[in-house]
PDB file of C-alpha atoms in Angstrom:
ATOM      1  CA  MET A  12       0.000   0.000   0.000  1.00 46.00           C
ATOM      2  CA  ARG A  13       1.433   3.353  -1.053  1.00 47.00           C
ATOM      3  CA  LEU A  14       0.679   5.992   1.526  1.00 53.00           C
ATOM      4  CA  ARG A  15      -0.081   9.580   0.682  1.00 64.00           C
ATOM      5  CA  HIS A  16       1.875  11.717   3.094  1.00 68.00           C
ATOM      6  CA  LYS A  17      -0.250  14.150   5.087  1.00 77.00           C
ATOM      7  CA  PRO A  18       2.116  16.312   7.154  1.00 75.00           C
ATOM      8  CA  TRP A  19      -0.809  17.989   8.884  1.00 81.00           C
ATOM      9  CA  ALA A  20      -2.384  14.724  10.131  1.00 82.00           C
ATOM     10  CA  ARG A  21      -0.574  14.481  13.470  1.00 80.00           C
ATOM     11  CA  GLU A  22      -1.384  18.074  14.410  1.00 86.00           C
ATOM     12  CA  GLU A  23      -5.043  17.583  13.469  1.00 90.00           C
ATOM     13  CA  MET A  24      -5.373  14.382  15.500  1.00 89.00           C
ATOM     14  CA  ASP A  25      -3.850  16.113  18.522  1.00 91.00           C
ATOM     15  CA  LYS A  26      -6.936  18.342  18.551  1.00 93.00           C
ATOM     16  CA  TYR A  27      -9.082  15.314  19.452  1.00 93.00           C
ATOM     17  CA  PRO A  28      -7.359  13.563  22.385  1.00 93.00           C
ATOM     18  CA  SER A  29     -10.624  11.843  23.305  1.00 94.00           C
ATOM     19  CA  ILE A  30     -10.545  10.014  19.946  1.00 96.00           C
ATOM     20  CA  VAL A  31      -6.810   9.517  19.307  1.00 96.00           C
ATOM     21  CA  ILE A  32      -5.478   8.788  22.767  1.00 96.00           C
ATOM     22  CA  GLN A  33      -2.257  10.539  23.742  1.00 93.00           C
ATOM     23  CA  ASN A  34       0.206   8.785  26.059  1.00 94.00           C
ATOM     24  CA  PRO A  35      -1.773   5.501  25.922  1.00 96.00           C
ATOM     25  CA  HIS A  36       0.779   3.762  28.133  1.00 96.00           C
ATOM     26  CA  GLU A  37      -0.765   5.679  31.029  1.00 97.00           C
ATOM     27  CA  ASN A  38      -3.985   3.700  30.522  1.00 97.00           C
ATOM     28  CA  LYS A  39      -2.375   0.260  30.625  1.00 98.00           C
ATOM     29  CA  ASN A  40      -4.549  -1.961  32.864  1.00 97.00           C
ATOM     30  CA  LYS A  41      -6.924   0.997  33.213  1.00 97.00           C
ATOM     31  CA  TRP A  42      -8.914   1.053  29.969  1.00 98.00           C
ATOM     32  CA  HIS A  43     -12.183   0.253  31.728  1.00 96.00           C
ATOM     33  CA  GLU A  44     -11.582   3.267  33.926  1.00 96.00           C
ATOM     34  CA  TRP A  45     -10.845   5.421  30.881  1.00 96.00           C
ATOM     35  CA  PHE A  46     -14.094   4.391  29.175  1.00 96.00           C
ATOM     36  CA  GLY A  47     -15.948   4.673  32.478  1.00 96.00           C
ATOM     37  CA  ASN A  48     -17.623   1.270  32.229  1.00 96.00           C
ATOM     38  CA  ASP A  49     -17.007  -2.482  32.396  1.00 96.00           C
ATOM     39  CA  LYS A  50     -17.974  -3.297  28.819  1.00 97.00           C
ATOM     40  CA  PRO A  51     -15.838  -5.822  26.900  1.00 98.00           C
ATOM     41  CA  LEU A  52     -12.746  -4.420  25.193  1.00 98.00           C
ATOM     42  CA  TYR A  53     -12.154  -5.310  21.536  1.00 98.00           C
ATOM     43  CA  VAL A  54      -8.971  -4.203  19.745  1.00 98.00           C
ATOM     44  CA  GLU A  55      -8.176  -4.056  16.033  1.00 98.00           C
ATOM     45  CA  VAL A  56      -4.498  -4.017  15.016  1.00 97.00           C
ATOM     46  CA  GLY A  57      -3.698  -2.213  11.776  1.00 94.00           C
ATOM     47  CA  THR A  58      -7.051  -0.443  11.810  1.00 95.00           C
ATOM     48  CA  GLY A  59      -6.392   1.583   8.646  1.00 92.00           C
ATOM     49  CA  LYS A  60      -9.055   4.148   7.719  1.00 92.00           C
ATOM     50  CA  GLY A  61     -11.435   2.867  10.371  1.00 94.00           C
ATOM     51  CA  GLN A  62     -14.472   1.694   8.402  1.00 94.00           C
ATOM     52  CA  PHE A  63     -14.550  -1.691  10.121  1.00 96.00           C
ATOM     53  CA  LEU A  64     -14.152  -0.368  13.654  1.00 96.00           C
ATOM     54  CA  THR A  65     -16.640   2.477  13.308  1.00 95.00           C
ATOM     55  CA  GLY A  66     -19.132   0.042  11.804  1.00 95.00           C
ATOM     56  CA  MET A  67     -18.573  -2.386  14.667  1.00 96.00           C
ATOM     57  CA  GLY A  68     -18.991   0.428  17.165  1.00 96.00           C
ATOM     58  CA  GLU A  69     -22.393   1.301  15.735  1.00 95.00           C
ATOM     59  CA  LEU A  70     -23.465  -2.344  15.604  1.00 95.00           C
ATOM     60  CA  HIS A  71     -22.234  -3.124  19.130  1.00 96.00           C
ATOM     61  CA  PRO A  72     -22.763  -0.152  21.468  1.00 96.00           C
ATOM     62  CA  ASP A  73     -22.271  -2.560  24.385  1.00 97.00           C
ATOM     63  CA  VAL A  74     -18.562  -2.983  23.513  1.00 98.00           C
ATOM     64  CA  ASN A  75     -15.566  -0.641  23.764  1.00 98.00           C
ATOM     65  CA  PHE A  76     -13.319  -0.610  20.685  1.00 98.00           C
ATOM     66  CA  ILE A  77      -9.707   0.504  20.260  1.00 98.00           C
ATOM     67  CA  GLY A  78      -7.975   0.646  16.878  1.00 98.00           C
ATOM     68  CA  VAL A  79      -4.170   0.541  16.690  1.00 98.00           C
ATOM     69  CA  GLU A  80      -2.619   2.127  13.581  1.00 96.00           C
ATOM     70  CA  LYS A  81       0.965   3.392  13.217  1.00 93.00           C
ATOM     71  CA  TYR A  82       0.479   5.514  10.087  1.00 90.00           C
ATOM     72  CA  ASP A  83      -0.968   8.904  11.011  1.00 90.00           C
ATOM     73  CA  SER A  84      -1.699   9.697   7.346  1.00 89.00           C
ATOM     74  CA  VAL A  85      -4.126   6.752   7.369  1.00 90.00           C
ATOM     75  CA  LEU A  86      -5.443   7.088  10.905  1.00 94.00           C
ATOM     76  CA  ILE A  87      -6.615  10.643  10.282  1.00 93.00           C
ATOM     77  CA  SER A  88      -9.449   9.206   8.147  1.00 92.00           C
ATOM     78  CA  ALA A  89     -10.522   6.919  11.003  1.00 93.00           C
ATOM     79  CA  MET A  90     -10.430   9.795  13.457  1.00 94.00           C
ATOM     80  CA  GLU A  91     -12.634  11.897  11.171  1.00 93.00           C
ATOM     81  CA  LYS A  92     -15.205   9.086  10.916  1.00 92.00           C
ATOM     82  CA  VAL A  93     -15.554   8.882  14.689  1.00 94.00           C
ATOM     83  CA  ARG A  94     -15.544  12.661  15.061  1.00 92.00           C
ATOM     84  CA  ASP A  95     -18.387  12.981  12.570  1.00 87.00           C
ATOM     85  CA  THR A  96     -20.503  10.204  14.112  1.00 84.00           C
ATOM     86  CA  GLU A  97     -19.671  11.141  17.715  1.00 79.00           C
ATOM     87  CA  GLN A  98     -19.208   7.504  18.708  1.00 85.00           C
ATOM     88  CA  GLY A  99     -18.135   7.322  22.327  1.00 91.00           C
ATOM     89  CA  ASN A 100     -17.141   3.659  22.252  1.00 97.00           C
ATOM     90  CA  VAL A 101     -14.488   3.844  19.493  1.00 97.00           C
ATOM     91  CA  VAL A 102     -11.018   5.336  20.005  1.00 97.00           C
ATOM     92  CA  PHE A 103      -7.602   4.949  18.393  1.00 97.00           C
ATOM     93  CA  LEU A 104      -3.928   4.659  19.222  1.00 97.00           C
ATOM     94  CA  ASN A 105      -1.377   6.072  16.756  1.00 96.00           C
ATOM     95  CA  GLU A 106       1.070   3.327  17.679  1.00 96.00           C
ATOM     96  CA  ASP A 107       2.835   0.237  16.355  1.00 96.00           C
ATOM     97  CA  VAL A 108       1.352  -3.176  17.143  1.00 96.00           C
ATOM     98  CA  GLU A 109       4.856  -4.361  18.040  1.00 96.00           C
ATOM     99  CA  ASN A 110       4.533  -2.264  21.200  1.00 96.00           C
ATOM    100  CA  LEU A 111       1.169  -3.713  22.225  1.00 97.00           C
ATOM    101  CA  LEU A 112       2.403  -4.652  25.693  1.00 97.00           C
ATOM    102  CA  ASP A 113       3.194  -1.005  26.397  1.00 97.00           C
ATOM    103  CA  PHE A 114      -0.492  -0.093  26.191  1.00 97.00           C
ATOM    104  CA  PHE A 115      -2.400  -3.177  27.360  1.00 98.00           C
ATOM    105  CA  GLY A 116      -1.969  -5.316  30.449  1.00 97.00           C
ATOM    106  CA  GLU A 117      -2.091  -9.088  30.592  1.00 97.00           C
ATOM    107  CA  GLY A 118      -5.595 -10.374  29.961  1.00 97.00           C
ATOM    108  CA  GLU A 119      -7.014  -6.899  29.384  1.00 98.00           C
ATOM    109  CA  ILE A 120      -8.450  -7.488  25.903  1.00 98.00           C
ATOM    110  CA  ASP A 121     -11.527  -9.629  25.217  1.00 98.00           C
ATOM    111  CA  ARG A 122     -11.172  -9.930  21.436  1.00 98.00           C
ATOM    112  CA  LEU A 123      -8.624  -8.962  18.818  1.00 98.00           C
ATOM    113  CA  PHE A 124      -9.217  -8.280  15.114  1.00 98.00           C
ATOM    114  CA  ILE A 125      -6.691  -8.539  12.283  1.00 98.00           C
ATOM    115  CA  ASN A 126      -8.134  -7.424   8.949  1.00 97.00           C
ATOM    116  CA  PHE A 127      -6.496  -7.377   5.525  1.00 95.00           C
ATOM    117  CA  THR A 128      -2.990  -6.985   6.849  1.00 94.00           C
ATOM    118  CA  ASP A 129       0.026  -6.802   4.527  1.00 94.00           C
ATOM    119  CA  PRO A 130       0.753 -10.430   3.475  1.00 95.00           C
ATOM    120  CA  TRP A 131       4.531  -9.897   3.245  1.00 95.00           C
ATOM    121  CA  PRO A 132       4.752 -12.728   0.671  1.00 94.00           C
ATOM    122  CA  LYS A 133       8.539 -13.165   0.680  1.00 95.00           C
ATOM    123  CA  ASN A 134       9.775 -15.803   3.113  1.00 92.00           C
ATOM    124  CA  LYS A 135      12.475 -13.483   4.456  1.00 95.00           C
ATOM    125  CA  HIS A 136       9.720 -11.120   5.616  1.00 95.00           C
ATOM    126  CA  ALA A 137       7.642 -13.771   7.423  1.00 95.00           C
ATOM    127  CA  LYS A 138       8.323 -12.255  10.847  1.00 96.00           C
ATOM    128  CA  ARG A 139       6.514  -9.087   9.741  1.00 96.00           C
ATOM    129  CA  ARG A 140       3.226 -10.926   9.204  1.00 97.00           C
ATOM    130  CA  LEU A 141       0.781 -10.095  11.978  1.00 97.00           C
ATOM    131  CA  THR A 142      -0.024 -13.792  12.410  1.00 98.00           C
ATOM    132  CA  HIS A 143       3.617 -14.813  12.895  1.00 97.00           C
ATOM    133  CA  GLY A 144       4.407 -16.591  16.153  1.00 96.00           C
ATOM    134  CA  ASN A 145       6.151 -13.520  17.568  1.00 97.00           C
ATOM    135  CA  PHE A 146       2.936 -11.512  17.274  1.00 97.00           C
ATOM    136  CA  LEU A 147       0.836 -14.419  18.536  1.00 97.00           C
ATOM    137  CA  THR A 148       2.980 -14.362  21.687  1.00 97.00           C
ATOM    138  CA  LEU A 149       1.990 -10.717  22.224  1.00 97.00           C
ATOM    139  CA  TYR A 150      -1.679 -11.408  21.571  1.00 98.00           C
ATOM    140  CA  LYS A 151      -1.745 -14.301  24.000  1.00 97.00           C
ATOM    141  CA  LYS A 152      -0.467 -12.078  26.793  1.00 97.00           C
ATOM    142  CA  VAL A 153      -2.998  -9.286  26.319  1.00 98.00           C
ATOM    143  CA  LEU A 154      -6.039 -11.469  25.588  1.00 97.00           C
ATOM    144  CA  LYS A 155      -8.208 -12.817  28.361  1.00 96.00           C
ATOM    145  CA  GLU A 156      -8.499 -16.547  28.830  1.00 92.00           C
ATOM    146  CA  ASN A 157     -10.599 -17.856  25.919  1.00 89.00           C
ATOM    147  CA  GLY A 158     -10.302 -14.447  24.239  1.00 93.00           C
ATOM    148  CA  GLU A 159     -10.578 -14.725  20.480  1.00 96.00           C
ATOM    149  CA  ILE A 160      -8.683 -13.566  17.408  1.00 98.00           C
ATOM    150  CA  HIS A 161     -10.832 -12.797  14.352  1.00 98.00           C
ATOM    151  CA  PHE A 162      -8.859 -12.634  11.111  1.00 98.00           C
ATOM    152  CA  LYS A 163      -9.916 -11.688   7.567  1.00 97.00           C
ATOM    153  CA  THR A 164      -7.911 -11.511   4.347  1.00 96.00           C
ATOM    154  CA  ASP A 165      -8.249 -11.776   0.595  1.00 95.00           C
ATOM    155  CA  ASN A 166      -4.817 -13.423   0.349  1.00 96.00           C
ATOM    156  CA  GLN A 167      -5.012 -17.220   0.199  1.00 96.00           C
ATOM    157  CA  GLY A 168      -1.299 -17.640   0.884  1.00 97.00           C
ATOM    158  CA  LEU A 169      -1.461 -15.519   4.021  1.00 97.00           C
ATOM    159  CA  PHE A 170      -4.582 -17.328   5.176  1.00 98.00           C
ATOM    160  CA  GLU A 171      -2.950 -20.732   4.769  1.00 97.00           C
ATOM    161  CA  TYR A 172       0.148 -19.459   6.542  1.00 97.00           C
ATOM    162  CA  SER A 173      -1.984 -18.089   9.390  1.00 98.00           C
ATOM    163  CA  LEU A 174      -3.843 -21.371   9.823  1.00 98.00           C
ATOM    164  CA  HIS A 175      -0.514 -23.189  10.074  1.00 97.00           C
ATOM    165  CA  SER A 176       1.064 -20.564  12.339  1.00 97.00           C
ATOM    166  CA  MET A 177      -1.857 -20.537  14.766  1.00 97.00           C
ATOM    167  CA  SER A 178      -2.181 -24.306  14.753  1.00 97.00           C
ATOM    168  CA  THR A 179       1.542 -24.724  15.438  1.00 96.00           C
ATOM    169  CA  PHE A 180       1.220 -22.209  18.269  1.00 95.00           C
ATOM    170  CA  GLY A 181      -1.432 -24.428  19.861  1.00 94.00           C
ATOM    171  CA  MET A 182      -4.494 -22.377  19.001  1.00 96.00           C
ATOM    172  CA  ALA A 183      -7.923 -23.872  18.372  1.00 96.00           C
ATOM    173  CA  PHE A 184     -10.251 -22.718  15.606  1.00 97.00           C
ATOM    174  CA  ASN A 185     -13.850 -21.863  16.401  1.00 94.00           C
ATOM    175  CA  GLN A 186     -14.769 -21.026  12.820  1.00 94.00           C
ATOM    176  CA  VAL A 187     -13.049 -21.091   9.428  1.00 96.00           C
ATOM    177  CA  SER A 188     -14.561 -19.738   6.220  1.00 95.00           C
ATOM    178  CA  LEU A 189     -12.949 -20.116   2.800  1.00 95.00           C
ATOM    179  CA  ASP A 190     -15.525 -17.855   1.152  1.00 93.00           C
ATOM    180  CA  LEU A 191     -16.987 -15.489   3.728  1.00 93.00           C
ATOM    181  CA  HIS A 192     -19.524 -13.734   1.528  1.00 91.00           C
ATOM    182  CA  LYS A 193     -21.080 -17.041   0.495  1.00 89.00           C
ATOM    183  CA  SER A 194     -21.254 -18.265   4.087  1.00 88.00           C
ATOM    184  CA  SER A 195     -24.143 -17.997   6.546  1.00 86.00           C
ATOM    185  CA  MET A 196     -22.342 -15.522   8.795  1.00 87.00           C
ATOM    186  CA  GLU A 197     -24.517 -12.641   9.950  1.00 88.00           C
ATOM    187  CA  GLY A 198     -23.437  -9.192  11.052  1.00 89.00           C
ATOM    188  CA  ASN A 199     -20.246  -9.036   9.009  1.00 93.00           C
ATOM    189  CA  VAL A 200     -18.837  -5.497   8.878  1.00 93.00           C
ATOM    190  CA  MET A 201     -16.651  -4.899   5.852  1.00 93.00           C
ATOM    191  CA  THR A 202     -13.393  -2.982   5.706  1.00 91.00           C
ATOM    192  CA  GLU A 203     -12.557  -0.641   2.827  1.00 90.00           C
ATOM    193  CA  TYR A 204     -10.366  -3.319   1.271  1.00 89.00           C
ATOM    194  CA  GLU A 205     -13.025  -5.979   1.735  1.00 91.00           C
ATOM    195  CA  GLU A 206     -15.569  -3.906  -0.179  1.00 91.00           C
ATOM    196  CA  LYS A 207     -13.074  -3.295  -2.973  1.00 90.00           C
ATOM    197  CA  PHE A 208     -12.021  -6.934  -3.294  1.00 88.00           C
ATOM    198  CA  SER A 209     -15.512  -8.411  -2.987  1.00 86.00           C
ATOM    199  CA  GLN A 210     -16.814  -6.101  -5.718  1.00 88.00           C
ATOM    200  CA  LYS A 211     -14.180  -7.629  -7.986  1.00 89.00           C
ATOM    201  CA  GLY A 212     -15.502 -11.091  -7.134  1.00 86.00           C
ATOM    202  CA  MET A 213     -12.482 -12.026  -5.030  1.00 90.00           C
ATOM    203  CA  ARG A 214     -12.879 -14.588  -2.275  1.00 94.00           C
ATOM    204  CA  ILE A 215     -12.629 -13.418   1.342  1.00 95.00           C
ATOM    205  CA  TYR A 216     -11.133 -15.773   3.934  1.00 97.00           C
ATOM    206  CA  ARG A 217     -11.991 -15.570   7.611  1.00 97.00           C
ATOM    207  CA  LEU A 218     -11.238 -17.420  10.849  1.00 97.00           C
ATOM    208  CA  GLU A 219     -11.952 -17.216  14.543  1.00 97.00           C
ATOM    209  CA  ALA A 220      -9.447 -18.797  16.915  1.00 97.00           C
ATOM    210  CA  HIS A 221      -8.496 -18.854  20.586  1.00 97.00           C
ATOM    211  CA  PHE A 222      -5.447 -19.888  22.600  1.00 94.00           C
ATOM    212  CA  ASN A 223      -5.388 -23.145  24.544  1.00 84.00           C
ATOM    213  CA  ASN A 224      -3.764 -23.501  27.952  1.00 65.00           C
ATOM    214  CA  LYS A 225      -3.260 -19.790  28.552  1.00 49.00           C
TER     215      LYS A 225
END
């Protein structure tokens, strides 16, 4: 994905600290206090322009959502969506998923979403894939016992890799779909990429998995 640089994005997001959280490490183990309720906490890593998370926030007002996105030139679009809809249960962190443990305590997250992440197809880049074992180690620490990972992609190679990576890591699969839009799943919220790919007739792959023996 080629990013269009927006030098003004960081300054604009700083105007809305209730949407793009500043100094998120201060809220580690305290996110329920920050939201002011005990609702479940769902996190999306690599949230992009925010269509999925804002849609989920509207569909599930009984859940708190946090999107993690390191590129401010992309995250500005997500911030604007929440600003315009005034959703109080969706916020963002302008941070790198590699630093997840800096912002979330052990067992603090109920569910984690990974949607249409970069497949990094070359073998030498495997460790950059968000379903690599190194990232799974992070997810296991921040997810509650029986907390789930929901993963969607249009890339068959990445999906097959993720199935193998999660299985090798000792995860169990609750649901696997090789063609999501022809499945019986209800309540699916599409990302920007998902809309684009599905309109071209491309197959969407999806899985739900959880860790065993946390």
